[in-house]
Short mmCIF file of C-alpha atoms in Angstrom, two decimals:
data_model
loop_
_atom_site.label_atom_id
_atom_site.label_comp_id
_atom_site.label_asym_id
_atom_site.label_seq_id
_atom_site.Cartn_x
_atom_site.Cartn_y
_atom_site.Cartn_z
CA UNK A 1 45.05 125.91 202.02
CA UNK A 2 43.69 129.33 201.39
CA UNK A 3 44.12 131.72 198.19
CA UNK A 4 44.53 134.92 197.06
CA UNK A 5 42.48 137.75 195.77
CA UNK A 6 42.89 138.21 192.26
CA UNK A 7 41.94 141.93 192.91
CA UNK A 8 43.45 143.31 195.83
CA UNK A 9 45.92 140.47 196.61
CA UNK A 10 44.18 139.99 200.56
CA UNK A 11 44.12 136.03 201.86
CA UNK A 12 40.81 134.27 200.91
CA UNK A 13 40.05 131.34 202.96
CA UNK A 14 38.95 128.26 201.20
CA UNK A 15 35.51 127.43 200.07
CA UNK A 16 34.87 131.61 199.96
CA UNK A 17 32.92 132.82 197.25
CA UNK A 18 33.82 136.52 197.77
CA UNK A 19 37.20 138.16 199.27
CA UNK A 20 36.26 139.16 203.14
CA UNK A 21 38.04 142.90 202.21
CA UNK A 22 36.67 143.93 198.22
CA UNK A 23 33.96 141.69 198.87
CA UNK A 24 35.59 140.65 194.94
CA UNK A 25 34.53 137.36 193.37
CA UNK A 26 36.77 134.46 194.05
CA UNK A 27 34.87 132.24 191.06
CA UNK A 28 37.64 130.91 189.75
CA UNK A 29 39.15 127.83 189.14
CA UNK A 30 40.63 125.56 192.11
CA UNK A 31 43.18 123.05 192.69
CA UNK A 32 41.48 120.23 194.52
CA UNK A 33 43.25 117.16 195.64
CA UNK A 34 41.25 114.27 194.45
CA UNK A 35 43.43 111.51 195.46
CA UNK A 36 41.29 110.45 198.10
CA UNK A 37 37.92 111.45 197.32
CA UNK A 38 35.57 109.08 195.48
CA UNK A 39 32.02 109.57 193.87
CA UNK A 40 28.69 107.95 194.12
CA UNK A 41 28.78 104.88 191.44
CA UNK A 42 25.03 105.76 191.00
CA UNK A 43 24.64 109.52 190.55
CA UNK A 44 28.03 111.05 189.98
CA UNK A 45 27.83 113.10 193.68
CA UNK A 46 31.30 113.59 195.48
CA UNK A 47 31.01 111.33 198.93
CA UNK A 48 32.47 112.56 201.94
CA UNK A 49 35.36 110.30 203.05
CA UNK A 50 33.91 107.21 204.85
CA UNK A 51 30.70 107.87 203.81
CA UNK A 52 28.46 104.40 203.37
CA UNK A 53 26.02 105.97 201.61
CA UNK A 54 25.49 108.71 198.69
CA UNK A 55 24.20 111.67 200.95
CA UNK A 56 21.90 113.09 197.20
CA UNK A 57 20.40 110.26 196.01
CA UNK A 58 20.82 107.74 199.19
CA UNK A 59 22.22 104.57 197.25
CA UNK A 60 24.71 102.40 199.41
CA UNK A 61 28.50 103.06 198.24
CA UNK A 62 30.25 100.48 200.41
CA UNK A 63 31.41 97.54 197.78
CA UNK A 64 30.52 93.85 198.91
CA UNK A 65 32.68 90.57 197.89
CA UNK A 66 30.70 89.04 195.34
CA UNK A 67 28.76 86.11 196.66
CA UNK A 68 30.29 82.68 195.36
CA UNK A 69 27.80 79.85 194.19
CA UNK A 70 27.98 76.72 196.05
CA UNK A 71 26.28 73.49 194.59
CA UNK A 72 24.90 71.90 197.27
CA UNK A 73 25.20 67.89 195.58
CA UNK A 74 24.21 65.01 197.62
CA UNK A 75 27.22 62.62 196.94
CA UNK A 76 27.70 59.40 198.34
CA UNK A 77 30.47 58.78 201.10
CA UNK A 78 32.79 56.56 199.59
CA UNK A 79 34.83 54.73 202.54
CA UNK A 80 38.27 52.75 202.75
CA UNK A 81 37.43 49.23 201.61
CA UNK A 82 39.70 46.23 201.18
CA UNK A 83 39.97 43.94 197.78
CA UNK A 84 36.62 41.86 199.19
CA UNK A 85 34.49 44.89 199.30
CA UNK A 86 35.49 46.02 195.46
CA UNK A 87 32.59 44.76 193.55
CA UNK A 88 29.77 45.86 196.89
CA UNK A 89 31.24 49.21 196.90
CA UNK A 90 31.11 49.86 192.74
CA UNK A 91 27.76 48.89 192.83
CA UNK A 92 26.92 50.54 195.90
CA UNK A 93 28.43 53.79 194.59
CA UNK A 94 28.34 53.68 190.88
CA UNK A 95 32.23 55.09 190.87
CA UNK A 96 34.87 52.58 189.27
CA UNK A 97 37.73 51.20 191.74
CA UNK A 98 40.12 50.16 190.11
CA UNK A 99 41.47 51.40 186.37
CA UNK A 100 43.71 49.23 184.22
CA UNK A 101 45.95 51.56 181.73
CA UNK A 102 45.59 50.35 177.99
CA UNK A 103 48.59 51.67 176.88
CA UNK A 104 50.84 47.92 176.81
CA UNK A 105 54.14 47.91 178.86
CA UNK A 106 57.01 48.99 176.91
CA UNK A 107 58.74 45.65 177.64
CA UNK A 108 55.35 43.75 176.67
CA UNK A 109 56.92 42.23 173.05
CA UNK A 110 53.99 40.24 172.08
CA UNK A 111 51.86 43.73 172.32
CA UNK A 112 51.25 44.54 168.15
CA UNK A 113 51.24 48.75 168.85
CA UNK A 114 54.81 47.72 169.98
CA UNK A 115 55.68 45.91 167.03
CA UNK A 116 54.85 48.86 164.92
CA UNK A 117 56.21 51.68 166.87
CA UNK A 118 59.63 50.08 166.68
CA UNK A 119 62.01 50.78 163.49
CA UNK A 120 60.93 49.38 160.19
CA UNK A 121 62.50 45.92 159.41
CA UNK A 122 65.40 44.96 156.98
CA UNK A 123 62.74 44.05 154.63
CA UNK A 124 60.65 47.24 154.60
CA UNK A 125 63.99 48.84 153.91
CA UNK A 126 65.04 46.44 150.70
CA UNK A 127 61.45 46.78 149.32
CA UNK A 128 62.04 50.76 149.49
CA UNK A 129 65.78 50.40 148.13
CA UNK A 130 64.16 47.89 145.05
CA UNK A 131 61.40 50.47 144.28
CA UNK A 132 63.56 53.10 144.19
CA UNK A 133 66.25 51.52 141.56
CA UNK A 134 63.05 50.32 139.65
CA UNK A 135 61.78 54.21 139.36
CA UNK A 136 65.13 55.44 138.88
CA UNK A 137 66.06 52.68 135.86
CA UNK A 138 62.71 53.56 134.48
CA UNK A 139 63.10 57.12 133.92
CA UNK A 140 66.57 56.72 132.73
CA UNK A 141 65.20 54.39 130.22
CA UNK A 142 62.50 56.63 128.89
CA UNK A 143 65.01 59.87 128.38
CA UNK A 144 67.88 58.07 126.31
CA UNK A 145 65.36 55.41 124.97
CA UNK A 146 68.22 53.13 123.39
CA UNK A 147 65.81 51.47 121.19
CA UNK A 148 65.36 54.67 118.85
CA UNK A 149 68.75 56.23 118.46
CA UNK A 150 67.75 58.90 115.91
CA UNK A 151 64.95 59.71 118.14
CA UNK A 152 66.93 63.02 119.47
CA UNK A 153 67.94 63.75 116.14
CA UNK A 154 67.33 67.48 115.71
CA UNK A 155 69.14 67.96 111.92
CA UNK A 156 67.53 68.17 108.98
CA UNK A 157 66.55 64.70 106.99
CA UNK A 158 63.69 65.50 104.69
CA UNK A 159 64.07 66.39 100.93
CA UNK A 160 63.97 70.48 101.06
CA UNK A 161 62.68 72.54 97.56
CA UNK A 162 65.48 75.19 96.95
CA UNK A 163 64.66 76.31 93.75
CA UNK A 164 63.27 79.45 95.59
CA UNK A 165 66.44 80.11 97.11
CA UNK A 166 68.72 80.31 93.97
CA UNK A 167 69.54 76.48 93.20
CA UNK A 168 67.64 74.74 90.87
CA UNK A 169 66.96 71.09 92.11
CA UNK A 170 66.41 69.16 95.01
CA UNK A 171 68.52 68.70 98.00
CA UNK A 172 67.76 65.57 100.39
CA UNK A 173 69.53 66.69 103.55
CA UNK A 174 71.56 69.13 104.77
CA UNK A 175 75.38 69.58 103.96
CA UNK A 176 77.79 68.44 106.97
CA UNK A 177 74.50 66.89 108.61
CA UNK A 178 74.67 63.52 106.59
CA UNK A 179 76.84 60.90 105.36
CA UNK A 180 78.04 62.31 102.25
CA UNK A 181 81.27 64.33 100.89
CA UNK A 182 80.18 67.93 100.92
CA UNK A 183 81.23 68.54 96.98
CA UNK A 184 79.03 65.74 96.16
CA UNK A 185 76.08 68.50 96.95
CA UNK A 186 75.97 71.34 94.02
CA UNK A 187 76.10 74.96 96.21
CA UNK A 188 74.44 78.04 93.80
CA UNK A 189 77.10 80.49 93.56
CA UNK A 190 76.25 83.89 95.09
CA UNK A 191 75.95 85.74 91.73
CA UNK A 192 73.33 82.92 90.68
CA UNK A 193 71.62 83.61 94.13
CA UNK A 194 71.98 87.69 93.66
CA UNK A 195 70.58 87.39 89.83
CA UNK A 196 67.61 85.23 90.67
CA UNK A 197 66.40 87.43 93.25
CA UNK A 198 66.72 90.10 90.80
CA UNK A 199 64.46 88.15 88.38
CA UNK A 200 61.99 87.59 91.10
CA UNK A 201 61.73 91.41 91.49
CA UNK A 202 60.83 92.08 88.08
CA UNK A 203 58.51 89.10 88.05
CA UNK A 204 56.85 90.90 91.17
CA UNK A 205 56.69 93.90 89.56
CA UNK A 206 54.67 92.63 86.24
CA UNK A 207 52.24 91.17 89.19
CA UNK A 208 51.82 94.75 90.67
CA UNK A 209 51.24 96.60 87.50
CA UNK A 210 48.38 93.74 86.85
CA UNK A 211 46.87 94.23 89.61
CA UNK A 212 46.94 97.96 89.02
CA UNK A 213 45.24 97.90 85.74
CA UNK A 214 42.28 95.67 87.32
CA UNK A 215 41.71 98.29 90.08
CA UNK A 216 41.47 100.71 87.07
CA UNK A 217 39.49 98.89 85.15
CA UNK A 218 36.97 97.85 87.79
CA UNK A 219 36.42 101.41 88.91
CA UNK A 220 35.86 102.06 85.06
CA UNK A 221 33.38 99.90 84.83
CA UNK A 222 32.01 100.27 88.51
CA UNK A 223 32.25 96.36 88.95
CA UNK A 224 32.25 95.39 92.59
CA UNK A 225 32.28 91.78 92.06
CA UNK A 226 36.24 91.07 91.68
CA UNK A 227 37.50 93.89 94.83
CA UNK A 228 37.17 91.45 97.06
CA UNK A 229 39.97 88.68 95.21
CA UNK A 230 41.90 91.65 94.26
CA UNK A 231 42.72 92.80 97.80
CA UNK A 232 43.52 89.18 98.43
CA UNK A 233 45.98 89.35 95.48
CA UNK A 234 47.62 92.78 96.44
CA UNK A 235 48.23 91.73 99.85
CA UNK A 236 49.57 88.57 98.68
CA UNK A 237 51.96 89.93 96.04
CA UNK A 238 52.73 92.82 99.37
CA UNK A 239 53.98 89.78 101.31
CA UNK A 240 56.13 88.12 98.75
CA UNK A 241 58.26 91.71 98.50
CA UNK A 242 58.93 91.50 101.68
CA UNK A 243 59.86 87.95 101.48
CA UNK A 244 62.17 88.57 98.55
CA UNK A 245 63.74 92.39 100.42
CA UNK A 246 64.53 89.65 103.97
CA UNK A 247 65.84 87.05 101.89
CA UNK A 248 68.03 89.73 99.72
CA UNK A 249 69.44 90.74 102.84
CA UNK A 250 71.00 87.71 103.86
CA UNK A 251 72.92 86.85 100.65
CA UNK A 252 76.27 86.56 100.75
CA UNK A 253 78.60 89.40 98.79
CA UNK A 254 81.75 87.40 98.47
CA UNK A 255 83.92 89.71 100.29
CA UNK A 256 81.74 93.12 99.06
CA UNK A 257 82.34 91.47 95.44
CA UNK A 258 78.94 92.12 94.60
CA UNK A 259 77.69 94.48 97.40
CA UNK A 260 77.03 97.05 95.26
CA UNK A 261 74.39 94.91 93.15
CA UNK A 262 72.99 93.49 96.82
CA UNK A 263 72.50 97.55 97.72
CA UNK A 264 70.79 98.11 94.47
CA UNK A 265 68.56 95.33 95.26
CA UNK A 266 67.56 96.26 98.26
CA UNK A 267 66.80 99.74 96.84
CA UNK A 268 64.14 98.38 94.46
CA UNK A 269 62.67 96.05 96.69
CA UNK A 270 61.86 99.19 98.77
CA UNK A 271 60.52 100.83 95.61
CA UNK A 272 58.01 98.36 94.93
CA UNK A 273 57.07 97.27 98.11
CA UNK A 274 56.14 101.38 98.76
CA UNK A 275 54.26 101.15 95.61
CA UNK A 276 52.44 97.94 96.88
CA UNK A 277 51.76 99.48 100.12
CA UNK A 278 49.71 102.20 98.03
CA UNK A 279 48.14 99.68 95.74
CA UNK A 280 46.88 97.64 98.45
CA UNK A 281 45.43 100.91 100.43
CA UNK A 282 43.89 101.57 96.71
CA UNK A 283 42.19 98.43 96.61
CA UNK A 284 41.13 98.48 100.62
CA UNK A 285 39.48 101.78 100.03
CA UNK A 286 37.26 100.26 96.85
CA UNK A 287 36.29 97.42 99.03
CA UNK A 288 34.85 99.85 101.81
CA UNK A 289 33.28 102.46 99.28
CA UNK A 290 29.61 102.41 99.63
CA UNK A 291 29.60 103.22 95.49
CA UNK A 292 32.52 102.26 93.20
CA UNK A 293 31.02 104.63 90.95
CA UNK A 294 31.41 107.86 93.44
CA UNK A 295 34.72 106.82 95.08
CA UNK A 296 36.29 105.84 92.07
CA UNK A 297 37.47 109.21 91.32
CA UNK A 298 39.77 109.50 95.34
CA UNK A 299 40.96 105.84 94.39
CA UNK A 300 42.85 106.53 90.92
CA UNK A 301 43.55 109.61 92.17
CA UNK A 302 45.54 107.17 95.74
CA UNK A 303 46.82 105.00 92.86
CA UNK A 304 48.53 107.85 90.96
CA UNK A 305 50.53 108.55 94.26
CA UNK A 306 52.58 106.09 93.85
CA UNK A 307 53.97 107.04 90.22
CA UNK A 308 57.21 108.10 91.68
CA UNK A 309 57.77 104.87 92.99
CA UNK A 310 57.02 103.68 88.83
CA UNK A 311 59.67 106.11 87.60
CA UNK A 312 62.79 105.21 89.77
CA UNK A 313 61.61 101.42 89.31
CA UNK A 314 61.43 101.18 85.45
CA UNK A 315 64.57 103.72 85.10
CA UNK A 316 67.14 102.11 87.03
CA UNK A 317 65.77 98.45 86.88
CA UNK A 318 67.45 97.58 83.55
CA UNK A 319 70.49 99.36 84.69
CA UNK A 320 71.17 97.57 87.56
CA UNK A 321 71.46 94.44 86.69
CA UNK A 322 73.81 92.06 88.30
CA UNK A 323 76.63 91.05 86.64
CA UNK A 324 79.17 88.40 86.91
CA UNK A 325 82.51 89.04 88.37
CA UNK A 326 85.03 87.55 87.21
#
């Protein structure tokens, strides 16, 4: 197949390096059919077709069959023998004859691997049936235990303290939880529950103002011995205003009877507990000081925040006092 010039266009034969006319280079690139051409395994040179060997570096291209390994054993000739010449032949040979199976006939019933490959018997089967109602029975027993009745008793049966909560006594059990009528069990009335937590407010807020005057007086006197119980105390009388501000919440108004007095309640709860809030930040920041008698100044001056929280507490206390409606 020849080509063309790529500068005057004249036929190039193939294989030229130069056009035969312009005497042009022809260096460019060819398409060469390489479907049949192969290349030496040894040095990369093309081979000329049927070429045995590489014709640059000489090596032999012409691909041999693997040769196949043959063991060349010496084995004995073993020849057709009757019954008589069993035992001669074995020993002549060292090869067994004859080979009994051991798996047992499947009609062989005395064989004991046929025994237990069959199905279990009746009596494997009640033994499995009586374990079963045995495990069953036993677990049945253990979650109703019949013996203790009142073991899955969840209600109340243990004398409860409720003088905290309003009524002043002792109630054994629960009312609609025991045996007896429910009007045999005094009930505080809501206004008796409403005007006791009022009381406990005041009595919380005598506790606060103590505490108070010992912060004040221990940065007077720049005693650091007592800080430590007085924190303890703040954050103790802290928690009990909460207590008291939940509790107050869940009192019962007798149809808005006394919501009014429950609101005004809940109003000085959040009063005091403010103010406790500060006291107990008061009392946290003498604990921490490095010298009472330096800090003592910032921590009256902390404790004097609060005064607001004083103001609206001892002016509307006395004033809003619940009252009995009639």
């Amino acid at each position: 197949m020849s080509q063309t010039c790529p500068k005057c266009g004249a036929r190039v034969p193939d294989g030229a390096q130069a056009c035969p006319r312009c005497h042009a280079s022809t260096e460019v690139t060819q398409k060469i059919a390489v479907g049949e051409l192969s290349w030496c395994p040894v040095c990369g040179a093309l081979l000329p077709r049927g070429a045995e060997t590489c014709p640059k570096c000489g090596a032999s291209v012409v691909s041999k069959p693997a040769r196949r390994p043959v063991r060349n054993l010496d084995l004995p000739e073993i020849a057709e023998t009757d019954d008589s010449d069993d035992a001669a032949s074995a020993a002549r040979t060292g090869v067994m004859t004859r080979i009994e199976s051991a798996i047992p006939p499947a009609a062989d019933d005395a064989s004991t691997a046929a025994t237990r490959d069959r199905m279990p018997r009746p009596r494997a089967f009640a033994f499995a049936a009586l374990f079963a109602v045995v495990l069953v029975g036993g677990a049945a027993l253990l979650i109703t235990h019949p013996w203790d009745p009142t073991a899955s008793v969840t209600r109340a049966s243990k004398p409860a303290d409720t003088s905290m909560s309003g009524f002043p006594g002792l109630v054994e059990s629960l009312t609609g939880q025991d045996d007896r009528d429910a009007e045999d069990v005094p009930v505080a009335d809501a206004f008796d529950q409403i005007h006791s937590a009022y009381e406990q407010l005041g009595a919380l807020e005598e506790e606060v103002e103590k505490s108070e005057d010992a912060l004040r007086e221990a940065c007077a006197s720049s005693d650091a011995s007592s800080l430590s119980d007085g924190l303890d105390a703040a954050r103790a009388t802290s928690i009990s205003v909460s207590n008291l501000i939940s509790d107050s919440s869940l009192l019962d108004d007798e149809d808005g009877a006394y919501a009014e007095d429950l609101e005004h309640l809940q109003t000085l709860g959040n009063w005091l507990r403010n103010r406790c809030d500060i006291l107990t930040d008061a009392w946290e920041s003498a604990v921490d000081a490095q010298s009472l008698g330096d800090a003592s100044e910032s921590i009256l001056r902390e404790l004097r925040s609060a005064s607001d929280y004083v103001r609206l507490f001892d002016e509307n206390y006395d004033a809003w006092e619940p009252s009995r409606v009639e």
